[in-house]
mmCIF file of C-alpha atoms in Angstrom:
data_model
loop_
_atom_site.group_PDB
_atom_site.id
_atom_site.type_symbol
_atom_site.label_atom_id
_atom_site.label_comp_id
_atom_site.label_asym_id
_atom_site.label_seq_id
_atom_site.Cartn_x
_atom_site.Cartn_y
_atom_site.Cartn_z
ATOM 1 C CA MET A 11 -0.887 53.516 3.479
ATOM 2 C CA ASP A 12 0.653 51.098 5.982
ATOM 3 C CA HIS A 13 4.465 51.696 6.425
ATOM 4 C CA ALA A 14 4.864 49.207 9.279
ATOM 5 C CA LEU A 15 7.316 46.336 8.605
ATOM 6 C CA GLN A 16 5.970 42.781 8.794
ATOM 7 C CA LEU A 17 8.604 40.191 9.909
ATOM 8 C CA ARG A 18 7.976 36.562 8.981
ATOM 9 C CA LYS A 19 9.799 33.384 8.172
ATOM 10 C CA ALA A 20 10.834 33.088 4.556
ATOM 11 C CA THR A 21 8.622 30.895 2.234
ATOM 12 C CA PRO A 22 9.998 28.658 -0.553
ATOM 13 C CA ARG A 23 9.192 31.535 -2.987
ATOM 14 C CA ASP A 24 11.178 33.888 -0.825
ATOM 15 C CA HIS A 25 14.157 31.550 -0.836
ATOM 16 C CA ASP A 26 14.218 31.628 -4.663
ATOM 17 C CA TRP A 27 14.455 35.435 -4.476
ATOM 18 C CA ILE A 28 17.077 35.279 -1.623
ATOM 19 C CA HIS A 29 19.338 32.877 -3.425
ATOM 20 C CA GLY A 30 19.125 34.995 -6.641
ATOM 21 C CA LEU A 31 19.936 38.183 -4.689
ATOM 22 C CA ARG A 32 22.772 36.420 -2.914
ATOM 23 C CA HIS A 33 24.219 35.346 -6.288
ATOM 24 C CA ARG A 34 23.959 38.852 -7.802
ATOM 25 C CA VAL A 35 25.728 40.373 -4.773
ATOM 26 C CA TYR A 36 28.419 37.825 -3.940
ATOM 27 C CA ALA A 37 29.169 36.284 -7.402
ATOM 28 C CA GLU A 38 28.289 39.076 -9.922
ATOM 29 C CA GLU A 39 29.046 42.309 -8.052
ATOM 30 C CA LEU A 40 31.726 41.342 -5.513
ATOM 31 C CA GLY A 41 33.273 38.483 -7.359
ATOM 32 C CA ARG A 42 33.528 36.352 -4.156
ATOM 33 C CA HIS A 43 32.031 33.292 -5.787
ATOM 34 C CA PRO A 44 32.065 32.092 -9.349
ATOM 35 C CA VAL A 45 29.164 33.140 -11.510
ATOM 36 C CA ASP A 46 26.735 30.206 -11.801
ATOM 37 C CA PRO A 47 24.514 29.747 -14.844
ATOM 38 C CA SER A 48 21.520 29.023 -12.549
ATOM 39 C CA GLY A 49 21.819 32.596 -11.169
ATOM 40 C CA ARG A 50 21.510 31.168 -7.623
ATOM 41 C CA LEU A 51 23.947 30.913 -4.757
ATOM 42 C CA ASN A 52 23.341 28.446 -1.971
ATOM 43 C CA ASP A 53 25.043 28.627 1.370
ATOM 44 C CA GLY A 54 26.358 25.617 3.400
ATOM 45 C CA LEU A 55 24.127 26.630 6.266
ATOM 46 C CA ASP A 56 20.892 26.887 4.285
ATOM 47 C CA GLY A 57 19.705 23.494 5.498
ATOM 48 C CA ASP A 58 20.403 24.180 9.187
ATOM 49 C CA SER A 59 19.071 27.768 9.428
ATOM 50 C CA PHE A 60 16.079 29.834 8.402
ATOM 51 C CA CYS A 61 15.718 33.265 6.864
ATOM 52 C CA LEU A 62 13.532 36.122 7.997
ATOM 53 C CA VAL A 63 11.863 38.474 5.650
ATOM 54 C CA ALA A 64 10.905 42.055 6.534
ATOM 55 C CA ALA A 65 8.379 43.597 4.131
ATOM 56 C CA ARG A 66 5.998 46.535 4.189
ATOM 57 C CA GLY A 67 2.255 45.901 3.920
#
C-alpha cells in the first residue's frame, strides 16, 4: 500500500468538494458565515488563486 502523499492542483471536481467543506466548517460549524441552501461557500479570492490537494495514492 502506497502511503506517500501526492500534491496536485485542484480540479473542478475538487473545487466542488472544497467549497462544500468550506461551507460545513465556516457556516455550519463555526457560524462565521450564513448557512447557504447551496451548501457551498465561495471566497472572494477564488478567482485569483488556486488550491492544492494533498491525497494518498
